[in-house]
Amino acid sequence: MATSGIEIQPSTDDSGVDPRTIEGKLAELERRKAESRAGGGEKAVARQRERGKLTAHERLEILFDDGTFEEIDALVTHRTSRFGLGKQRHPGDAMVTGHGEIDGRLTFAYAQDFTVLGGSLSEVAAEKVVKVQDLSMKVGAPIIALNDGGGARIQEGVASLRGYGDLFLRNTLASGVVPQIGVSMGPNAGGGVYSPAIMDFIFMVDGIGQMYITGPDVIRAVSGEEVTHEDLGGARTHASKSGVAHFVIGGEEATIETVRTLLSYLPATNMEDPPYLDLGDDPERRNDDFLNLVPVDSMQAYDVRDVIRGIVDNGEFLEVHAQWARNISVGFGRMGGHTVGLVGNAPDALAGVLDIDASRKAARFVRFCDCFNIPLVTLVDVPGFLPGTQQEYGGIITHGAKLLYAYAEATVPKISVTLRKAYGGAHIVMSSKYLGSDVNLAWPTAEIAVMGAEGAVNVIHRRAIAEADDVDSTRARLIAEFEAEFSNPYQAAQLGYVDDVVDPRDTRRRVITALRMLARKSESLPPKKHGNIPL
Ligand code: HXC
């Protein structure tokens, strides 16, 4: 029998059970479910394994707590009959969707099944995704996409394009309402990259995940450029060059485990606070290491991630974008059991300067935290914005403004600690009092000024230095005078721009106390449709 051009297989049963009895009907149900679960069949699954990949069902089983995954729409089949698809039947149609629990919390997910027509997105596969997207919004729960497919199903023409459009619309409407996470676990091309791009975080499995708008063949045809799949859109490319990937991890299981870890920091919706988790770390714990970890000389480098790990509960810091724009570090930790978003300038990369990539990276992170009620803790040690034609031509004005905008707009509790230098515009950007930060602390080693002493003296004493008999000693004297006046936190403290200068060893206690004081902070922005962040 043929319906809508699709050849429906008769429900055969070799077992001899009468199909009209309940036993026969249960056997048919079981057979149909097994057919769906088998995906593209043994050969296709074997090819999937040769590529070092798990199947969609196996991935979902790892993602969810044991036995909690409930599949939806396992029996859906495609409607197209063109290009021989009428002779094929794939219950589930290259997409496995459903819900389950992650650490006991409801979560939705969908996984492309590459073993069926390369995981390509058909019209009905898109309808399946839309169903779980809508459910995740209605009930308020995160949604995870496990992506492994070749984009829109070519045989279906515009119907499959519309499918991607439906996904993009829902991704956008869900943005800032429920956390959305995309995981690249195979080739992702065309529409398969823009859906994750609208989501909050992209994970890529090292050596397996690939993301690009157009693949190497199209590039060769259009421009003659030769590039491999991996160089073009592999995990390392997106981790370090483009910044498209927030997390790159070796192995599918470890990647999925990190997705679970990330979710443990996040609320289910923007209407909730993040979950509380007491790791047993004393909120009063002092950090004697901090006296030596951060050199007093502001020209010397150190790793700000050590300071972050020193203040958060049990040193657990989930860094986001760990390989991209390393001159700033962002990520999640807990302080006194509550999730915080941490942002720290990193003087061991490009002297911790703010450039285009660092501004984009931190701005997006700040906005994510603000969406989901995650207080921001900012550690400041920044010499300024990176000067140069490359940055100006690249639009540092627009991109740097993103970070200003993000901090100014954020209404979650904002706490900053200036560790050492905070000069000029970069001082204003990095969660300053002027942008609405709630608590601003500084270490005695902080230098809050318009610029560093040497640069300042060269500008304001240029003539005196040029006319001096002994240029070097005059410059040194003027620098020392400037440092005594401004290379400290005390002018800012006198003006109330810094609320207190604190012993570095007490940083953890002071930040946790500030977080507790701000726990019921409520602030709203002027009514508007939405702001116009400089994109
Ligand atoms: C239908 C597809 C398909 C697709 C792959 N297949 N992509 N079928 N529609 N989009 C099928 C193949 O025909 C093949 O079927 C099976 O999946 C496995 O594919 P292979 O090519 O054998 O696998 P591999 O060598 O690993 O290459 C995977 C791949 C490649 C890199 C994904 O298949 C590829 O380049 N596909 C096209 C990608 C693409 O251009 N997508 C853009 C679609 S347009 P058999 O039967 O032989 O096993 C789009 C627009 C949305 O997405 C725009 C939104 C902004």
mmCIF file of N, CA and C in Angstrom, residues 230-346:
data_model
loop_
_atom_site.group_PDB
_atom_site.id
_atom_site.type_symbol
_atom_site.label_atom_id
_atom_site.label_comp_id
_atom_site.label_asym_id
_atom_site.label_seq_id
_atom_site.Cartn_x
_atom_site.Cartn_y
_atom_site.Cartn_z
ATOM 1 N N GLU A 230 38.749 19.859 8.704
ATOM 2 C CA GLU A 230 39.168 20.111 10.081
ATOM 3 C C GLU A 230 39.731 21.530 10.245
ATOM 4 N N ASP A 231 40.548 21.953 9.265
ATOM 5 C CA ASP A 231 41.097 23.311 9.363
ATOM 6 C C ASP A 231 40.011 24.359 9.212
ATOM 7 N N LEU A 232 39.036 24.036 8.381
ATOM 8 C CA LEU A 232 37.965 24.995 8.138
ATOM 9 C C LEU A 232 37.049 25.129 9.347
ATOM 10 N N GLY A 233 36.602 23.984 9.848
ATOM 11 C CA GLY A 233 35.558 24.065 10.880
ATOM 12 C C GLY A 233 35.715 23.072 12.010
ATOM 13 N N GLY A 234 36.941 22.596 12.227
ATOM 14 C CA GLY A 234 37.170 21.644 13.318
ATOM 15 C C GLY A 234 37.087 22.334 14.675
ATOM 16 N N ALA A 235 37.070 21.507 15.700
ATOM 17 C CA ALA A 235 36.874 22.030 17.054
ATOM 18 C C ALA A 235 37.979 23.010 17.447
ATOM 19 N N ARG A 236 39.206 22.690 17.072
ATOM 20 C CA ARG A 236 40.300 23.582 17.496
ATOM 21 C C ARG A 236 40.227 24.926 16.785
ATOM 22 N N THR A 237 39.824 24.888 15.517
ATOM 23 C CA THR A 237 39.657 26.147 14.787
ATOM 24 C C THR A 237 38.653 27.041 15.510
ATOM 25 N N HIS A 238 37.519 26.454 15.880
ATOM 26 C CA HIS A 238 36.478 27.280 16.501
ATOM 27 C C HIS A 238 36.779 27.594 17.962
ATOM 28 N N ALA A 239 37.654 26.786 18.577
ATOM 29 C CA ALA A 239 38.005 27.080 19.969
ATOM 30 C C ALA A 239 38.968 28.249 20.053
ATOM 31 N N SER A 240 39.916 28.323 19.104
ATOM 32 C CA SER A 240 40.980 29.310 19.273
ATOM 33 C C SER A 240 40.955 30.430 18.244
ATOM 34 N N LYS A 241 40.418 30.168 17.031
ATOM 35 C CA LYS A 241 40.462 31.221 16.005
ATOM 36 C C LYS A 241 39.176 32.019 15.939
ATOM 37 N N SER A 242 38.054 31.326 15.764
ATOM 38 C CA SER A 242 36.804 32.059 15.553
ATOM 39 C C SER A 242 36.084 32.374 16.852
ATOM 40 N N GLY A 243 36.319 31.566 17.888
ATOM 41 C CA GLY A 243 35.572 31.751 19.132
ATOM 42 C C GLY A 243 34.143 31.235 19.054
ATOM 43 N N VAL A 244 33.809 30.530 17.968
ATOM 44 C CA VAL A 244 32.446 29.984 17.842
ATOM 45 C C VAL A 244 32.180 28.939 18.939
ATOM 46 N N ALA A 245 33.194 28.125 19.246
ATOM 47 C CA ALA A 245 33.007 27.069 20.255
ATOM 48 C C ALA A 245 33.382 27.579 21.639
ATOM 49 N N HIS A 246 32.487 27.385 22.595
ATOM 50 C CA HIS A 246 32.771 27.797 23.966
ATOM 51 C C HIS A 246 33.567 26.738 24.714
ATOM 52 N N PHE A 247 33.327 25.465 24.329
ATOM 53 C CA PHE A 247 34.005 24.357 25.001
ATOM 54 C C PHE A 247 34.460 23.349 23.953
ATOM 55 N N VAL A 248 35.717 22.935 24.020
ATOM 56 C CA VAL A 248 36.212 21.862 23.158
ATOM 57 C C VAL A 248 36.795 20.790 24.061
ATOM 58 N N ILE A 249 36.290 19.586 23.914
ATOM 59 C CA ILE A 249 36.664 18.528 24.851
ATOM 60 C C ILE A 249 36.929 17.257 24.050
ATOM 61 N N GLY A 250 37.901 16.489 24.491
ATOM 62 C CA GLY A 250 38.222 15.231 23.817
ATOM 63 C C GLY A 250 37.253 14.138 24.245
ATOM 64 N N GLY A 251 36.605 13.490 23.276
ATOM 65 C CA GLY A 251 35.731 12.357 23.587
ATOM 66 C C GLY A 251 34.293 12.781 23.825
ATOM 67 N N GLU A 252 33.391 11.956 23.307
ATOM 68 C CA GLU A 252 31.965 12.293 23.418
ATOM 69 C C GLU A 252 31.475 12.226 24.866
ATOM 70 N N GLU A 253 31.925 11.178 25.597
ATOM 71 C CA GLU A 253 31.421 11.032 26.970
ATOM 72 C C GLU A 253 31.869 12.197 27.837
ATOM 73 N N ALA A 254 33.152 12.588 27.698
ATOM 74 C CA ALA A 254 33.655 13.706 28.513
ATOM 75 C C ALA A 254 32.942 14.998 28.134
ATOM 76 N N THR A 255 32.635 15.152 26.838
ATOM 77 C CA THR A 255 31.928 16.355 26.401
ATOM 78 C C THR A 255 30.546 16.416 27.036
ATOM 79 N N ILE A 256 29.826 15.299 26.965
ATOM 80 C CA ILE A 256 28.477 15.274 27.528
ATOM 81 C C ILE A 256 28.531 15.479 29.045
ATOM 82 N N GLU A 257 29.545 14.932 29.683
ATOM 83 C CA GLU A 257 29.698 15.117 31.135
ATOM 84 C C GLU A 257 29.863 16.599 31.452
ATOM 85 N N THR A 258 30.599 17.321 30.604
ATOM 86 C CA THR A 258 30.800 18.753 30.861
ATOM 87 C C THR A 258 29.512 19.543 30.611
ATOM 88 N N VAL A 259 28.690 19.080 29.658
ATOM 89 C CA VAL A 259 27.368 19.710 29.477
ATOM 90 C C VAL A 259 26.579 19.590 30.778
ATOM 91 N N ARG A 260 26.630 18.413 31.385
ATOM 92 C CA ARG A 260 25.915 18.203 32.655
ATOM 93 C C ARG A 260 26.472 19.124 33.742
ATOM 94 N N THR A 261 27.810 19.254 33.757
ATOM 95 C CA THR A 261 28.429 20.140 34.757
ATOM 96 C C THR A 261 27.966 21.574 34.549
ATOM 97 N N LEU A 262 27.967 22.022 33.289
ATOM 98 C CA LEU A 262 27.533 23.394 33.012
ATOM 99 C C LEU A 262 26.104 23.611 33.521
ATOM 100 N N LEU A 263 25.225 22.641 33.228
ATOM 101 C CA LEU A 263 23.826 22.792 33.656
ATOM 102 C C LEU A 263 23.707 22.895 35.173
ATOM 103 N N SER A 264 24.653 22.275 35.900
ATOM 104 C CA SER A 264 24.555 22.305 37.361
ATOM 105 C C SER A 264 24.704 23.725 37.908
ATOM 106 N N TYR A 265 25.274 24.621 37.104
ATOM 107 C CA TYR A 265 25.428 26.022 37.533
ATOM 108 C C TYR A 265 24.211 26.876 37.177
ATOM 109 N N LEU A 266 23.342 26.349 36.328
ATOM 110 C CA LEU A 266 22.327 27.214 35.709
ATOM 111 C C LEU A 266 20.927 26.954 36.244
ATOM 112 N N PRO A 267 20.098 28.024 36.298
ATOM 113 C CA PRO A 267 18.696 27.815 36.623
ATOM 114 C C PRO A 267 17.977 27.209 35.422
ATOM 115 N N ALA A 268 16.767 26.681 35.654
ATOM 116 C CA ALA A 268 16.009 26.091 34.551
ATOM 117 C C ALA A 268 15.425 27.163 33.652
ATOM 118 N N THR A 269 15.133 28.319 34.222
ATOM 119 C CA THR A 269 14.590 29.425 33.418
ATOM 120 C C THR A 269 15.077 30.748 33.984
ATOM 121 N N ASN A 270 14.753 31.815 33.265
ATOM 122 C CA ASN A 270 15.106 33.159 33.733
ATOM 123 C C ASN A 270 14.244 33.594 34.920
ATOM 124 N N MET A 271 13.231 32.800 35.267
ATOM 125 C CA MET A 271 12.362 33.145 36.399
ATOM 126 C C MET A 271 12.865 32.537 37.705
ATOM 127 N N GLU A 272 13.962 31.782 37.624
ATOM 128 C CA GLU A 272 14.479 31.116 38.827
ATOM 129 C C GLU A 272 15.893 31.579 39.114
ATOM 130 N N ASP A 273 16.295 31.359 40.389
ATOM 131 C CA ASP A 273 17.703 31.540 40.716
ATOM 132 C C ASP A 273 18.448 30.240 40.420
ATOM 133 N N PRO A 274 19.756 30.324 40.196
ATOM 134 C CA PRO A 274 20.522 29.093 39.959
ATOM 135 C C PRO A 274 20.465 28.191 41.191
ATOM 136 N N PRO A 275 20.660 26.883 41.014
ATOM 137 C CA PRO A 275 20.577 25.973 42.159
ATOM 138 C C PRO A 275 21.679 26.232 43.183
ATOM 139 N N TYR A 276 21.340 26.031 44.444
ATOM 140 C CA TYR A 276 22.320 26.176 45.533
ATOM 141 C C TYR A 276 22.990 24.830 45.762
ATOM 142 N N LEU A 277 24.309 24.835 45.876
ATOM 143 C CA LEU A 277 25.030 23.581 46.129
ATOM 144 C C LEU A 277 26.173 23.847 47.103
ATOM 145 N N ASP A 278 26.039 23.310 48.298
ATOM 146 C CA ASP A 278 27.061 23.522 49.321
ATOM 147 C C ASP A 278 28.175 22.502 49.138
ATOM 148 N N LEU A 279 29.366 22.978 48.751
ATOM 149 C CA LEU A 279 30.499 22.066 48.561
ATOM 150 C C LEU A 279 31.333 21.923 49.836
ATOM 151 N N GLY A 280 30.875 22.578 50.903
ATOM 152 C CA GLY A 280 31.550 22.435 52.196
ATOM 153 C C GLY A 280 32.791 23.301 52.351
ATOM 154 N N ASP A 281 32.972 24.277 51.486
ATOM 155 C CA ASP A 281 34.156 25.146 51.583
ATOM 156 C C ASP A 281 33.813 26.342 52.485
ATOM 157 N N ASP A 282 34.669 26.618 53.460
ATOM 158 C CA ASP A 282 34.423 27.674 54.447
ATOM 159 C C ASP A 282 34.375 29.056 53.767
ATOM 160 N N PRO A 283 33.271 29.763 53.877
ATOM 161 C CA PRO A 283 33.192 31.106 53.264
ATOM 162 C C PRO A 283 34.215 32.080 53.838
ATOM 163 N N GLU A 284 34.722 31.787 55.036
ATOM 164 C CA GLU A 284 35.685 32.685 55.687
ATOM 165 C C GLU A 284 37.125 32.327 55.327
ATOM 166 N N ARG A 285 37.302 31.305 54.518
ATOM 167 C CA ARG A 285 38.663 30.823 54.217
ATOM 168 C C ARG A 285 39.544 31.944 53.675
ATOM 169 N N ARG A 286 40.731 32.093 54.295
ATOM 170 C CA ARG A 286 41.675 33.121 53.824
ATOM 171 C C ARG A 286 42.591 32.513 52.760
ATOM 172 N N ASN A 287 43.152 33.365 51.919
ATOM 173 C CA ASN A 287 44.077 32.897 50.881
ATOM 174 C C ASN A 287 45.435 33.560 51.089
ATOM 175 N N ASP A 288 46.290 32.918 51.876
ATOM 176 C CA ASP A 288 47.612 33.506 52.115
ATOM 177 C C ASP A 288 48.425 33.574 50.827
ATOM 178 N N ASP A 289 48.135 32.659 49.884
ATOM 179 C CA ASP A 289 48.884 32.616 48.605
ATOM 180 C C ASP A 289 48.783 33.929 47.836
ATOM 181 N N PHE A 290 47.668 34.636 48.032
ATOM 182 C CA PHE A 290 47.438 35.821 47.196
ATOM 183 C C PHE A 290 48.514 36.886 47.397
ATOM 184 N N LEU A 291 49.195 36.857 48.565
ATOM 185 C CA LEU A 291 50.218 37.882 48.808
ATOM 186 C C LEU A 291 51.389 37.718 47.843
ATOM 187 N N ASN A 292 51.629 36.489 47.394
ATOM 188 C CA ASN A 292 52.751 36.250 46.476
ATOM 189 C C ASN A 292 52.317 35.958 45.045
ATOM 190 N N LEU A 293 51.077 35.524 44.907
ATOM 191 C CA LEU A 293 50.610 35.104 43.581
ATOM 192 C C LEU A 293 50.589 36.261 42.585
ATOM 193 N N VAL A 294 50.145 37.410 43.049
ATOM 194 C CA VAL A 294 50.029 38.575 42.163
ATOM 195 C C VAL A 294 51.200 39.514 42.470
ATOM 196 N N PRO A 295 52.172 39.607 41.551
ATOM 197 C CA PRO A 295 53.330 40.469 41.818
ATOM 198 C C PRO A 295 52.907 41.933 42.001
ATOM 199 N N VAL A 296 53.570 42.613 42.904
ATOM 200 C CA VAL A 296 53.228 44.024 43.138
ATOM 201 C C VAL A 296 53.537 44.848 41.884
ATOM 202 N N ASP A 297 54.625 44.483 41.205
ATOM 203 C CA ASP A 297 55.001 45.185 39.967
ATOM 204 C C ASP A 297 53.951 44.897 38.895
ATOM 205 N N SER A 298 53.255 45.943 38.483
ATOM 206 C CA SER A 298 52.110 45.723 37.589
ATOM 207 C C SER A 298 52.533 45.310 36.180
ATOM 208 N N MET A 299 53.839 45.323 35.903
ATOM 209 C CA MET A 299 54.303 44.863 34.585
ATOM 210 C C MET A 299 54.505 43.342 34.573
ATOM 211 N N GLN A 300 54.496 42.717 35.743
ATOM 212 C CA GLN A 300 54.777 41.269 35.779
ATOM 213 C C GLN A 300 53.490 40.456 35.613
ATOM 214 N N ALA A 301 53.633 39.334 34.909
ATOM 215 C CA ALA A 301 52.461 38.514 34.592
ATOM 216 C C ALA A 301 52.163 37.484 35.682
ATOM 217 N N TYR A 302 50.929 37.027 35.713
ATOM 218 C CA TYR A 302 50.499 35.896 36.543
ATOM 219 C C TYR A 302 49.210 35.375 35.918
ATOM 220 N N ASP A 303 48.731 34.259 36.419
ATOM 221 C CA ASP A 303 47.518 33.674 35.838
ATOM 222 C C ASP A 303 46.312 34.019 36.726
ATOM 223 N N VAL A 304 45.424 34.839 36.188
ATOM 224 C CA VAL A 304 44.273 35.267 36.986
ATOM 225 C C VAL A 304 43.375 34.084 37.343
ATOM 226 N N ARG A 305 43.506 32.985 36.565
ATOM 227 C CA ARG A 305 42.679 31.812 36.880
ATOM 228 C C ARG A 305 43.057 31.244 38.244
ATOM 229 N N ASP A 306 44.328 31.455 38.665
ATOM 230 C CA ASP A 306 44.725 31.008 40.014
ATOM 231 C C ASP A 306 44.010 31.827 41.079
ATOM 232 N N VAL A 307 43.805 33.121 40.813
ATOM 233 C CA VAL A 307 43.069 33.947 41.780
ATOM 234 C C VAL A 307 41.607 33.501 41.814
ATOM 235 N N ILE A 308 41.053 33.271 40.618
ATOM 236 C CA ILE A 308 39.651 32.820 40.553
ATOM 237 C C ILE A 308 39.494 31.516 41.331
ATOM 238 N N ARG A 309 40.385 30.554 41.040
ATOM 239 C CA ARG A 309 40.274 29.260 41.731
ATOM 240 C C ARG A 309 40.466 29.425 43.237
ATOM 241 N N GLY A 310 41.249 30.449 43.623
ATOM 242 C CA GLY A 310 41.487 30.687 45.051
ATOM 243 C C GLY A 310 40.255 31.198 45.787
ATOM 244 N N ILE A 311 39.382 31.901 45.095
ATOM 245 C CA ILE A 311 38.231 32.478 45.818
ATOM 246 C C ILE A 311 36.962 31.629 45.715
ATOM 247 N N VAL A 312 36.832 30.800 44.673
ATOM 248 C CA VAL A 312 35.570 30.053 44.512
ATOM 249 C C VAL A 312 35.572 28.792 45.376
ATOM 250 N N ASP A 313 34.388 28.268 45.611
ATOM 251 C CA ASP A 313 34.246 27.075 46.453
ATOM 252 C C ASP A 313 35.068 25.928 45.877
ATOM 253 N N ASN A 314 35.896 25.342 46.726
ATOM 254 C CA ASN A 314 36.707 24.155 46.376
ATOM 255 C C ASN A 314 37.561 24.345 45.130
ATOM 256 N N GLY A 315 37.801 25.589 44.717
ATOM 257 C CA GLY A 315 38.649 25.835 43.545
ATOM 258 C C GLY A 315 38.027 25.382 42.240
ATOM 259 N N GLU A 316 36.705 25.116 42.225
ATOM 260 C CA GLU A 316 36.056 24.597 41.005
ATOM 261 C C GLU A 316 35.633 25.747 40.107
ATOM 262 N N PHE A 317 36.278 25.832 38.944
ATOM 263 C CA PHE A 317 36.029 26.923 38.002
ATOM 264 C C PHE A 317 35.809 26.304 36.626
ATOM 265 N N LEU A 318 34.611 26.490 36.085
ATOM 266 C CA LEU A 318 34.324 25.981 34.737
ATOM 267 C C LEU A 318 34.558 27.124 33.758
ATOM 268 N N GLU A 319 35.737 27.107 33.131
ATOM 269 C CA GLU A 319 36.087 28.217 32.246
ATOM 270 C C GLU A 319 35.383 28.075 30.902
ATOM 271 N N VAL A 320 34.855 29.193 30.418
ATOM 272 C CA VAL A 320 34.186 29.253 29.117
ATOM 273 C C VAL A 320 35.170 29.903 28.136
ATOM 274 N N HIS A 321 35.211 29.425 26.917
ATOM 275 C CA HIS A 321 36.120 30.019 25.928
ATOM 276 C C HIS A 321 37.569 30.004 26.427
ATOM 277 N N ALA A 322 37.970 28.857 26.967
ATOM 278 C CA ALA A 322 39.293 28.803 27.613
ATOM 279 C C ALA A 322 40.436 29.037 26.635
ATOM 280 N N GLN A 323 40.204 28.773 25.340
ATOM 281 C CA GLN A 323 41.319 28.891 24.386
ATOM 282 C C GLN A 323 41.210 30.120 23.493
ATOM 283 N N TRP A 324 40.162 30.859 23.605
ATOM 284 C CA TRP A 324 39.974 32.028 22.722
ATOM 285 C C TRP A 324 40.034 33.302 23.558
ATOM 286 N N ALA A 325 40.702 34.323 23.027
ATOM 287 C CA ALA A 325 40.836 35.607 23.737
ATOM 288 C C ALA A 325 41.312 35.358 25.170
ATOM 289 N N ARG A 326 42.464 34.727 25.259
ATOM 290 C CA ARG A 326 42.952 34.326 26.588
ATOM 291 C C ARG A 326 43.350 35.516 27.458
ATOM 292 N N ASN A 327 43.339 36.720 26.895
ATOM 293 C CA ASN A 327 43.644 37.912 27.690
ATOM 294 C C ASN A 327 42.503 38.298 28.627
ATOM 295 N N ILE A 328 41.402 37.558 28.541
ATOM 296 C CA ILE A 328 40.362 37.703 29.564
ATOM 297 C C ILE A 328 39.846 36.301 29.857
ATOM 298 N N SER A 329 39.533 36.048 31.109
ATOM 299 C CA SER A 329 39.022 34.722 31.479
ATOM 300 C C SER A 329 37.603 34.879 32.005
ATOM 301 N N VAL A 330 36.701 34.036 31.527
ATOM 302 C CA VAL A 330 35.318 34.065 32.016
ATOM 303 C C VAL A 330 34.878 32.641 32.330
ATOM 304 N N GLY A 331 33.976 32.506 33.262
ATOM 305 C CA GLY A 331 33.470 31.171 33.567
ATOM 306 C C GLY A 331 32.637 31.161 34.833
ATOM 307 N N PHE A 332 32.246 29.938 35.199
ATOM 308 C CA PHE A 332 31.335 29.777 36.330
ATOM 309 C C PHE A 332 32.040 29.138 37.520
ATOM 310 N N GLY A 333 31.630 29.586 38.688
ATOM 311 C CA GLY A 333 32.072 28.954 39.922
ATOM 312 C C GLY A 333 30.959 29.111 40.933
ATOM 313 N N ARG A 334 31.232 28.673 42.166
ATOM 314 C CA ARG A 334 30.265 28.906 43.251
ATOM 315 C C ARG A 334 30.972 29.628 44.376
ATOM 316 N N MET A 335 30.257 30.516 45.031
ATOM 317 C CA MET A 335 30.810 31.168 46.212
ATOM 318 C C MET A 335 29.751 31.090 47.306
ATOM 319 N N GLY A 336 30.107 30.448 48.426
ATOM 320 C CA GLY A 336 29.124 30.214 49.478
ATOM 321 C C GLY A 336 27.968 29.379 48.966
ATOM 322 N N GLY A 337 28.226 28.529 47.986
ATOM 323 C CA GLY A 337 27.203 27.616 47.465
ATOM 324 C C GLY A 337 26.389 28.179 46.319
ATOM 325 N N HIS A 338 26.529 29.476 46.035
ATOM 326 C CA HIS A 338 25.730 30.091 44.969
ATOM 327 C C HIS A 338 26.561 30.288 43.702
ATOM 328 N N THR A 339 25.914 30.066 42.557
ATOM 329 C CA THR A 339 26.609 30.246 41.276
ATOM 330 C C THR A 339 26.987 31.713 41.087
ATOM 331 N N VAL A 340 28.217 31.920 40.622
ATOM 332 C CA VAL A 340 28.630 33.263 40.198
ATOM 333 C C VAL A 340 29.270 33.155 38.812
ATOM 334 N N GLY A 341 29.176 34.246 38.065
ATOM 335 C CA GLY A 341 29.901 34.357 36.811
ATOM 336 C C GLY A 341 31.152 35.169 37.086
ATOM 337 N N LEU A 342 32.298 34.616 36.720
ATOM 338 C CA LEU A 342 33.567 35.298 37.013
ATOM 339 C C LEU A 342 34.181 35.835 35.736
ATOM 340 N N VAL A 343 34.672 37.048 35.816
ATOM 341 C CA VAL A 343 35.358 37.679 34.687
ATOM 342 C C VAL A 343 36.671 38.232 35.227
ATOM 343 N N GLY A 344 37.785 37.878 34.592
ATOM 344 C CA GLY A 344 39.063 38.387 35.080
ATOM 345 C C GLY A 344 39.998 38.734 33.934
ATOM 346 N N ASN A 345 40.577 39.917 33.960
ATOM 347 C CA ASN A 345 41.625 40.232 32.982
ATOM 348 C C ASN A 345 42.808 39.311 33.262
ATOM 349 N N ALA A 346 43.472 38.864 32.204
ATOM 350 C CA ALA A 346 44.534 37.866 32.366
ATOM 351 C C ALA A 346 45.870 38.445 31.893
#
